[in-house]
Each structure stands twice: as C-alpha cells, then as structure tokens.
CSV table of C-alpha atoms in Angstrom, one decimal:
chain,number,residue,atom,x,y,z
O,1,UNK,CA,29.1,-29.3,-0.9
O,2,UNK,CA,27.9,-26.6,0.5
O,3,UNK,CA,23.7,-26.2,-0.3
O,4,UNK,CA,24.0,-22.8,-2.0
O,5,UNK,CA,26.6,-23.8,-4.4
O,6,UNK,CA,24.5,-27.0,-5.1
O,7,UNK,CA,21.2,-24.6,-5.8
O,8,UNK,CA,22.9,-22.5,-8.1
O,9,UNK,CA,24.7,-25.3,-10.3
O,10,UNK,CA,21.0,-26.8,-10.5
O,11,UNK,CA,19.9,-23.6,-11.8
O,12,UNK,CA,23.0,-22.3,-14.1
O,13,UNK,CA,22.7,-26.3,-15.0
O,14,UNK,CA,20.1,-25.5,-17.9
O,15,UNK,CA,22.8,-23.3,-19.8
O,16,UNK,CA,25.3,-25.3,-19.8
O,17,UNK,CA,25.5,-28.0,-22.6
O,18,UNK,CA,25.9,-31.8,-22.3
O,19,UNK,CA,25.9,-31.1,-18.3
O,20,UNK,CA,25.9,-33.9,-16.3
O,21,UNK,CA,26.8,-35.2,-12.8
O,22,UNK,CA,30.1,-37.5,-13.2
O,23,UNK,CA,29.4,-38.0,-9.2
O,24,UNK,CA,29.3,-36.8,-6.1
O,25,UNK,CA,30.7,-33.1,-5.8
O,26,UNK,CA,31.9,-33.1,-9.7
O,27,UNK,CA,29.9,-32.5,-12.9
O,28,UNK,CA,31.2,-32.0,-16.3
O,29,UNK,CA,30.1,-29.9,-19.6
O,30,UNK,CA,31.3,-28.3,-22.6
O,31,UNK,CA,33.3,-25.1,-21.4
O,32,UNK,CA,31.4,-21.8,-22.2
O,33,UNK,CA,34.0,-19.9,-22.3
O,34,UNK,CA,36.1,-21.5,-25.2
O,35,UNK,CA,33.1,-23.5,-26.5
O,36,UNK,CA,35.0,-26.5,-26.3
O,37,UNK,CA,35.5,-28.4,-29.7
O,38,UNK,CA,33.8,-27.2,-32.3
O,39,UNK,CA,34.5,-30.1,-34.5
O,40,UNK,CA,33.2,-32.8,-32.6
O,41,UNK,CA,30.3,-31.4,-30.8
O,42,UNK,CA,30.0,-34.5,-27.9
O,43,UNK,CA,33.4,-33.1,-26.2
O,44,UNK,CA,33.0,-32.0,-22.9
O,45,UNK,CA,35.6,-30.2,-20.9
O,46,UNK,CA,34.1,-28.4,-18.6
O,47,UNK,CA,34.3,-29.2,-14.9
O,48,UNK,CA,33.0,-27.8,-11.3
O,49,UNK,CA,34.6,-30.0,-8.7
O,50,UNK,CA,34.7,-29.6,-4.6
O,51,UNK,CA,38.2,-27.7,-3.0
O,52,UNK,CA,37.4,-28.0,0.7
O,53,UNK,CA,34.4,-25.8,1.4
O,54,UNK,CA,34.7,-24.2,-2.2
O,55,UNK,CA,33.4,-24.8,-5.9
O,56,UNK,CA,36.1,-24.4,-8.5
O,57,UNK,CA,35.8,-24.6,-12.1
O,58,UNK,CA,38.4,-26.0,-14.7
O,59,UNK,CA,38.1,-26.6,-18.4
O,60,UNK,CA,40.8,-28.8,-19.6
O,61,UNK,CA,40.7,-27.6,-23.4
O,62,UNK,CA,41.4,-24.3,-23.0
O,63,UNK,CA,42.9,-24.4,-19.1
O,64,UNK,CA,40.4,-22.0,-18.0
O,65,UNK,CA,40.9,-22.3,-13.8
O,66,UNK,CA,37.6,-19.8,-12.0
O,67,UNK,CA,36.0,-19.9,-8.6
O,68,UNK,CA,32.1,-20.7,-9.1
O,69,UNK,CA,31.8,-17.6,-7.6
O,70,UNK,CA,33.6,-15.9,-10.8
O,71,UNK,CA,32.5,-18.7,-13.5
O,72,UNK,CA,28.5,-17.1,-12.1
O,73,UNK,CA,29.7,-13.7,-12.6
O,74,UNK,CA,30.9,-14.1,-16.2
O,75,UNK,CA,28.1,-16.6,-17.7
O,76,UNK,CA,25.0,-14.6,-16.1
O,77,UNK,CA,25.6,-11.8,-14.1
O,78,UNK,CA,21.9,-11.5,-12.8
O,79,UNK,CA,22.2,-15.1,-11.0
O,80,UNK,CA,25.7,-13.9,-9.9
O,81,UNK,CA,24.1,-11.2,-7.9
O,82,UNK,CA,21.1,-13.6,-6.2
O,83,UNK,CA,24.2,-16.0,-5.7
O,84,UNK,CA,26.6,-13.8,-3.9
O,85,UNK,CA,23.3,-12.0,-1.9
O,86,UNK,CA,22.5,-15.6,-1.0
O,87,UNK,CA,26.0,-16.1,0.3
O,88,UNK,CA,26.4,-13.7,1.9
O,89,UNK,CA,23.2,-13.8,4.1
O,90,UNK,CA,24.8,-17.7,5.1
O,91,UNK,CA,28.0,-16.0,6.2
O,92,UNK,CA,30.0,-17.9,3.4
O,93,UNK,CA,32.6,-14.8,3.1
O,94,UNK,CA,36.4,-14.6,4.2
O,95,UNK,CA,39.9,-15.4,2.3
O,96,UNK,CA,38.5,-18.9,0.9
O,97,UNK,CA,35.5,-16.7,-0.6
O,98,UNK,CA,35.5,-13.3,-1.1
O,99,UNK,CA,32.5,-11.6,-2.3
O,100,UNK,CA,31.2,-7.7,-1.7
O,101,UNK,CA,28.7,-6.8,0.3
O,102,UNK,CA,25.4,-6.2,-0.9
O,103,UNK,CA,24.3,-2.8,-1.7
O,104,UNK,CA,20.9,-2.3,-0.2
O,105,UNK,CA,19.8,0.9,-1.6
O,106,UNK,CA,16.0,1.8,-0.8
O,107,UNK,CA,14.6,4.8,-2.2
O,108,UNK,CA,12.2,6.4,-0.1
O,109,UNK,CA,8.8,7.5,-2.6
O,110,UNK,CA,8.2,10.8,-2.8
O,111,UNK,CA,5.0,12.2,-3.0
O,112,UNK,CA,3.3,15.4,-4.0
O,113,UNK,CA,2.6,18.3,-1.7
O,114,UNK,CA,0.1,20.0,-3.7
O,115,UNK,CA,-2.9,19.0,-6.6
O,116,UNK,CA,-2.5,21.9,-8.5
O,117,UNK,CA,-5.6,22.5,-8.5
O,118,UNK,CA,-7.9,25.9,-7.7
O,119,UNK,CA,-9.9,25.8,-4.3
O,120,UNK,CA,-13.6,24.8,-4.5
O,121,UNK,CA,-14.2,29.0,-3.7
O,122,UNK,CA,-13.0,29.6,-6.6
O,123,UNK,CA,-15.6,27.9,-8.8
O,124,UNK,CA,-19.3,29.3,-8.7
O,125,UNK,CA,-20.7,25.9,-8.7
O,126,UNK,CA,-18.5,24.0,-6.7
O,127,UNK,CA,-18.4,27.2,-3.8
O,128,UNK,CA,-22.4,27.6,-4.3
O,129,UNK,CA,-22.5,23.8,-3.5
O,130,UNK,CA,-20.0,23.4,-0.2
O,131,UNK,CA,-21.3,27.1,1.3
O,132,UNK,CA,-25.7,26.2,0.6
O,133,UNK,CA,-24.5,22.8,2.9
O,134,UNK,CA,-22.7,25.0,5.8
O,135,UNK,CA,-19.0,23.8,4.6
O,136,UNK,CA,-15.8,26.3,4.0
O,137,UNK,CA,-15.0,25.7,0.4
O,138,UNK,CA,-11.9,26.8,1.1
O,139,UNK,CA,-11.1,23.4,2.9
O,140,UNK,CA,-11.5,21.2,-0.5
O,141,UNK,CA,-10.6,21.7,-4.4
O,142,UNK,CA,-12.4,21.7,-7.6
O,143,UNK,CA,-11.4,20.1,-11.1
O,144,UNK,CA,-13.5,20.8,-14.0
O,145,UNK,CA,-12.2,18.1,-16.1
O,146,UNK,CA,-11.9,15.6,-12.9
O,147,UNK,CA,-10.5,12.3,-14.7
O,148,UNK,CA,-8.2,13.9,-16.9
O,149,UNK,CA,-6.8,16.1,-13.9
O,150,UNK,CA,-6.6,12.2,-12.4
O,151,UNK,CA,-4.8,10.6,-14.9
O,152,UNK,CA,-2.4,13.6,-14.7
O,153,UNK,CA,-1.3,12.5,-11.3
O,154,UNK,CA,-1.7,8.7,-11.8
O,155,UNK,CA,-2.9,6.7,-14.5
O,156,UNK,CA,-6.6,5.1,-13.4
O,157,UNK,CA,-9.0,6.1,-16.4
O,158,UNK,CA,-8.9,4.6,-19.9
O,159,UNK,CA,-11.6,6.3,-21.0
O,160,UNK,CA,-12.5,9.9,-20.1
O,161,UNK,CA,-15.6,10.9,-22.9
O,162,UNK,CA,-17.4,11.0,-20.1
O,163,UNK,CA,-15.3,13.1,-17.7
O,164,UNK,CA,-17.6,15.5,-15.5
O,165,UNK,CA,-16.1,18.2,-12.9
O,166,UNK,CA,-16.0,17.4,-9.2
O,167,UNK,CA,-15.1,18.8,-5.9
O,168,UNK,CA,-11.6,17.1,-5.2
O,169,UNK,CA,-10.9,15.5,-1.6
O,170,UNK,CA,-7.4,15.7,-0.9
O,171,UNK,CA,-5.7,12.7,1.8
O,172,UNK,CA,-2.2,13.8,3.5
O,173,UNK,CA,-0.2,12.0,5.6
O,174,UNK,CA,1.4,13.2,8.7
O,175,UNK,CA,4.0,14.7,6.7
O,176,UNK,CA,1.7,16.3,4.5
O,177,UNK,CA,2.8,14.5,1.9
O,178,UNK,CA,-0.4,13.5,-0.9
O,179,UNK,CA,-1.2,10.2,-0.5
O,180,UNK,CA,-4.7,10.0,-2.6
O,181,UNK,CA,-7.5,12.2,-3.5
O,182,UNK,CA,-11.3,11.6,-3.4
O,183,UNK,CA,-13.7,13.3,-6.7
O,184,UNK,CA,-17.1,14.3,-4.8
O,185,UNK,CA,-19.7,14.6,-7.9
O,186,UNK,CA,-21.8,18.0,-7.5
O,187,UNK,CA,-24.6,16.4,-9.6
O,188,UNK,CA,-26.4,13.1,-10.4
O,189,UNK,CA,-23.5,10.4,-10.8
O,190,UNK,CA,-23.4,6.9,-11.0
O,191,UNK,CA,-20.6,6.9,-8.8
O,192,UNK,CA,-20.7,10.2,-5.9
O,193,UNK,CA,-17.2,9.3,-4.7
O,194,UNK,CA,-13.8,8.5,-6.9
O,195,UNK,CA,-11.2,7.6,-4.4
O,196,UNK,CA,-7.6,7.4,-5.9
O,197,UNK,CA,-4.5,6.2,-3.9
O,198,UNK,CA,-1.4,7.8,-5.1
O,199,UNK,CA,0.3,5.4,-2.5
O,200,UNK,CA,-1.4,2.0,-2.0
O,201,UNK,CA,0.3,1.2,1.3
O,202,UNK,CA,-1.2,4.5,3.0
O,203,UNK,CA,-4.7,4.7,4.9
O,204,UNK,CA,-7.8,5.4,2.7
O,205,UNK,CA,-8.3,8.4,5.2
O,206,UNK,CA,-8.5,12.3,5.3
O,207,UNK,CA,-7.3,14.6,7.9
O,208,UNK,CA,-4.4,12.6,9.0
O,209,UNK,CA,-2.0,15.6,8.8
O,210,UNK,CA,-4.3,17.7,11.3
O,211,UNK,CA,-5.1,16.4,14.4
O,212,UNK,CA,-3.4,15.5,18.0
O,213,UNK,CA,-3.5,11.9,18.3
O,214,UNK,CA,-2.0,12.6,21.9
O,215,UNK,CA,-6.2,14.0,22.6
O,216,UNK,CA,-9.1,12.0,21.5
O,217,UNK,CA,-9.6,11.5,18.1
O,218,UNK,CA,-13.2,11.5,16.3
O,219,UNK,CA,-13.5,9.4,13.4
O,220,UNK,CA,-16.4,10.6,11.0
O,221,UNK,CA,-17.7,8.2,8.1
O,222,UNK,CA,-17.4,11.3,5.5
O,223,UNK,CA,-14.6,13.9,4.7
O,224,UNK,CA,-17.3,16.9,4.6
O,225,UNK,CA,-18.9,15.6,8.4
O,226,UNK,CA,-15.7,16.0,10.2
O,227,UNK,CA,-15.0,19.6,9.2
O,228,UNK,CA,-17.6,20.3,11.8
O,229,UNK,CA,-15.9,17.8,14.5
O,230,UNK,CA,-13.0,18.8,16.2
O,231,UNK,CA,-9.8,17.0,16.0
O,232,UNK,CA,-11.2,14.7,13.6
O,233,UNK,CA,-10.6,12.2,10.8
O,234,UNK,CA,-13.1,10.6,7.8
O,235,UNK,CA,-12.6,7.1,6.2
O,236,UNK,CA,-12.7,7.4,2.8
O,237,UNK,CA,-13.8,4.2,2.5
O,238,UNK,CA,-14.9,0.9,4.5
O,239,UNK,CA,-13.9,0.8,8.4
O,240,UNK,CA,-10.0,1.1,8.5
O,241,UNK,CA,-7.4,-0.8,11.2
O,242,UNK,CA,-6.4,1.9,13.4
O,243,UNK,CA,-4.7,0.1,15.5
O,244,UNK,CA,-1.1,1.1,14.2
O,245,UNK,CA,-1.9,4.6,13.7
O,246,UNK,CA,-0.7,5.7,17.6
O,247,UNK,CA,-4.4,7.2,18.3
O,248,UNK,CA,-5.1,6.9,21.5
O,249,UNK,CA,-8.2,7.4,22.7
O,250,UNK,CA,-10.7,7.2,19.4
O,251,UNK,CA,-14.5,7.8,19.0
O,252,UNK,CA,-16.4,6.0,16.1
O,253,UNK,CA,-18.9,8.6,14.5
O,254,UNK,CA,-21.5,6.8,12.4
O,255,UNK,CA,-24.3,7.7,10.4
O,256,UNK,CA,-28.2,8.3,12.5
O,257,UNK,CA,-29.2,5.3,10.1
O,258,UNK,CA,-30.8,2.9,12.4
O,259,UNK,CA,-32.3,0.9,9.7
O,260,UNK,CA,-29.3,0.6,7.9
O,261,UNK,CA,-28.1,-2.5,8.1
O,262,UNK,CA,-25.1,-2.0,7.0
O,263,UNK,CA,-24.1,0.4,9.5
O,264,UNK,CA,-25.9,-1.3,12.5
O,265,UNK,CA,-23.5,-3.9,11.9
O,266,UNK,CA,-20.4,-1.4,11.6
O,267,UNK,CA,-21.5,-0.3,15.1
O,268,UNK,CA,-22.2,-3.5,16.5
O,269,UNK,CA,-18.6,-4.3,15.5
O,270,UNK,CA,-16.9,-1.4,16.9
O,271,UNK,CA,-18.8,-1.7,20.1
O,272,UNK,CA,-17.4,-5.9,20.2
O,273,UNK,CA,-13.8,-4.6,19.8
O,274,UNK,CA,-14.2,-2.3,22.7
O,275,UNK,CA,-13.9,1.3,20.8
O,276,UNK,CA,-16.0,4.1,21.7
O,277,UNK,CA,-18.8,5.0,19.8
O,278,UNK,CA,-21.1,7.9,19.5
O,279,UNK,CA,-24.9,6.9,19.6
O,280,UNK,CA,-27.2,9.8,18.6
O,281,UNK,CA,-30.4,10.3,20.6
O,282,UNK,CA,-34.0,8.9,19.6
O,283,UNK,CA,-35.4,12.2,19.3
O,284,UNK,CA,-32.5,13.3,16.1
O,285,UNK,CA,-34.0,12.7,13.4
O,286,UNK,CA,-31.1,13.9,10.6
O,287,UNK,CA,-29.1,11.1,9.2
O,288,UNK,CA,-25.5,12.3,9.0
O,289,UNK,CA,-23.8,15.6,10.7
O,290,UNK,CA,-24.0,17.8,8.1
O,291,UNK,CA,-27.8,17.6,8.2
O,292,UNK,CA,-27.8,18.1,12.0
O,293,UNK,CA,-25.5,21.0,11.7
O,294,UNK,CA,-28.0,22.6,8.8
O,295,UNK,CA,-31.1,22.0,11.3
O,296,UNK,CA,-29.4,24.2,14.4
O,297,UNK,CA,-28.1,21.2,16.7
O,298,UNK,CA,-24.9,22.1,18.2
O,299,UNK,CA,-23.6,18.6,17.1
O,300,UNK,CA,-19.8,18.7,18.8
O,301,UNK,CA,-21.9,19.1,22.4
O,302,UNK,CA,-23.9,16.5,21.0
O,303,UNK,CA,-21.0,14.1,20.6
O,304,UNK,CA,-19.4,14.5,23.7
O,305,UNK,CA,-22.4,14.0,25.6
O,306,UNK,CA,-23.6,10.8,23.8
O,307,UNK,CA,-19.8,8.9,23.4
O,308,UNK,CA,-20.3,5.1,25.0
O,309,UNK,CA,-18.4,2.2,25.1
O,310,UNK,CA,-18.6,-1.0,26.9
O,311,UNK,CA,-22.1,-2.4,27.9
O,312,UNK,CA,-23.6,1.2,28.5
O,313,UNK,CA,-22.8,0.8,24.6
O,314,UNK,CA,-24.3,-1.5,23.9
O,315,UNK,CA,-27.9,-0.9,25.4
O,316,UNK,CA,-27.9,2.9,24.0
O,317,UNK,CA,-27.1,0.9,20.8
O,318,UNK,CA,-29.7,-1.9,21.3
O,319,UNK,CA,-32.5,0.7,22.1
O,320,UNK,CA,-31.5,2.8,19.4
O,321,UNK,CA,-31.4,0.4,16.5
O,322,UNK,CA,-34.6,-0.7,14.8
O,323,UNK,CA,-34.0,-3.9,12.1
C-alpha cells in the first residue's frame, strides 16, 4: 500500500468507529455515510481494501463503492486537501488517480507608502529640536500622540496613559514601501528609541531606499548621523547581516566611544570579518557625528581619510581603544 494512503487512514482512523485492521491492506468500520445499523450498534460495514496501487472504499449495508481519494473528500475536506497536496508532490496522479493540481496562491504583502503624519518642520518643538542639532527636519516626522499614531498602523501598545509625542523615524525598503518606523523621544524618556516593524522579515534599517549600493556604502550606528554621510545607511538596532543586501563595498561607522565596551567589541568584530571600518583619530574628542559636525569638523573628509580594514585595522583600532 502505498505510504501516503497508509498515513492518512492512520489519521482519518480516529473518526471512524469500531475501526480496525482485519489485515494486511484491509480495515473495517462502521460506514459514515449510512451510519451502518442503528439497531445493533457493533455492526461494521465499512471497508478500505487495496486495488492494485489504489485504496478503495466499500460499505456493504448501504453499497456505497468511493475511491479513498473521494471517501477523504466527503468525511473531512481539510485532510482531503493535505492528502491530495501530499499526493501530488509523490507524483501519484494519472487515470488510476485523478486529483487537481494544487492551487498555490501567494499574496504578496502590501505595505504603506506614507505615515500620515506632518514633517518634524512643522512642529515648533520637534523642528527647534532637529534644526538647534544641525539636522533638516524636513528629513523625519512628528506625532504628538506617538503610541496611539503606532497602534493606528499596527497593534504594539496596550496601554497608552502615558503616550508622549516623538519625532518619528520612518524605514523604507528599496521600493519605498514602509517597512517600520522608529519614535525618537525629544525629552527625558525611559526608552529614547521605539522601533516598530510593520514587516518582521525586513532589515531593522533606515535609508535603504536612497543609496547606490553599486558605490560604497557607509553604515552609521544612528538614523540622525547618516544624514550628514553620503550614500549612507543607520541600523536601527544591533549590528545587522548585510551580507544579502548586494552592497558591495561597505564602511562600518561607529561611535568615538573608546571606552565603550560594547562598541570596542562591535569593532573588533567587524574588523575579524574583514569589513571596513572607520577609526576616528586620537585628537577627536566628540562621541558620535552629529557632535563632530556641531563642533566644525568636516566629518565626510574625515571618513574617507580614516576608513581601514585588514591589519592596518586593526592597529589604528588597537591604539585607539582604551579598556
């Protein structure tokens, strides 16, 4: 008997009454389509049995004469459908068994273009904020009510009473299709970034729908840092796989935190799996770009002239770290 037939009769087994196997390649039951006797409740005239490569059924109370292929399809049409999928996949089809072909029908997920929200210039607070740090508000978006505009595009808060407004991050795929959003708090917080995926499977990672991946690609450790790095990404998160992303020639842009352990060991990392990295000179004292940016250095010379990789890596990174 063929090993699909046999799976399925063990699991269509449990809804049949008084089943049992009589032997090899034929069991017996009490039909479910007539019921069998209802008189004497220990009749049983249900049967599958073996035709060739084929499982037939017969019930010899009311001569009811199926295919197990058919019998499936009226008792319980959701193990019909795993059966015939299952067949099918084996190559069990033809004139002895005759099923139709699986409809495969994926439907492709459809994101937002848009948050539908105002910029971050429109809001005194939120544009005071980006402009006092050197950053066009015009790149990012403000919510006053930032967890209930959240729950609006995907459920994540249960409770809002303490909702607060933030600057909103928006993440777009190549397409430009919205694949998450990061809240920035503009005041104290517990927690200074939100990050919400609208699709789980997609990068944590903003500015994916601007650059050239065919030139080298800068990859910042904050959203706000890169808008002052050309052709540049931000994780909005921890370090991301990029493998897979067809970026060809990238350059890791850390934090000036040299006794940040954390970080040291993000660059010591990235330096072992042969990326290029940018380490900043002794005599830069600001801890992140947009600091350096706010105390005159011209910061994208700055990169370029400091990128390393290899073992010249990894002494610039050995001289420059102190833990």
């Amino acid at each position: 008997m063929d090993l699909v037939d046999a799976k399925y009769i063990g699991l269509v087994s449990s809804r049949l009454k008084k089943f049992k196997r009589v032997k090899e390649n034929l069991f017996n039951f009490r039909c479910p389509i007539c019921g069998d006797s209802q008189k004497q409740k220990n009749k049983a005239r249900g049967y599958f049995y073996r035709v060739k490569n084929n499982v037939n059924f017969k019930c010899h109370n009311c001569g009811a004469s199926l295919s197990f292929n058919n019998f499936l399809k009226q008792i319980d049409a959701t193990l019909h459908k795993q059966y015939t999928l299952e067949k099918f996949k084996e190559g069990h089809t033809g004139k002895n068994f005759v099923v139709q072909k699986p409809k495969f029908e994926f439907v492709k997920p459809v994101f937002k273009k848009s948050l539908g929200l105002p910029k971050a210039s429109s809001s005194p607070i939120s544009s005071e904020y980006l402009t006092k740090r050197g950053i066009d508000p015009d790149k990012f978006y403000f919510a006053d009510k930032f967890m209930e505009w959240a729950n609006s595009q995907k459920s994540t808060f249960d409770n809002i009473i303490r909702d607060e407004n933030r600057i909103v991050i928006p993440m777009y795929d190549e397409d430009k299709n919205l694949i998450g959003f990061q809240g920035r708090a503009l005041g104290k917080s517990f927690t200074k970034y939100i990050t919400v995926m609208l699709n789980e499977d997609a990068p944590k990672v903003y500015g994916l729908d601007t650059i050239d991946k065919t030139s080298t690609v800068y990859i910042t450790e904050g959203p706000f840092d890169s808008t002052f790095i050309c052709n540049s990404i931000a994780m909005c998160g921890a370090d991301a796989d990029i493998s897979n992303w067809g970026i060809s020639n990238p350059v890791w842009i850390y934090d000036n935190e040299p006794r940040n352990r954390e970080i040291v060991n993000r660059i010591s990392r990235t330096i072992d799996n042969g990326n290029s990295i940018v380490i900043w000179p002794n005599n830069i004292i600001e801890k992140d770009i947009n600091d350096m940016v706010l105390s005159g250095h011209d910061v994208m010379s700055m990169v370029k002239s400091n990128t390393y990789s290899g073992l010249e890596a990894k002494i610039k990174f050995n001289n420059w770290k102190k833990i």
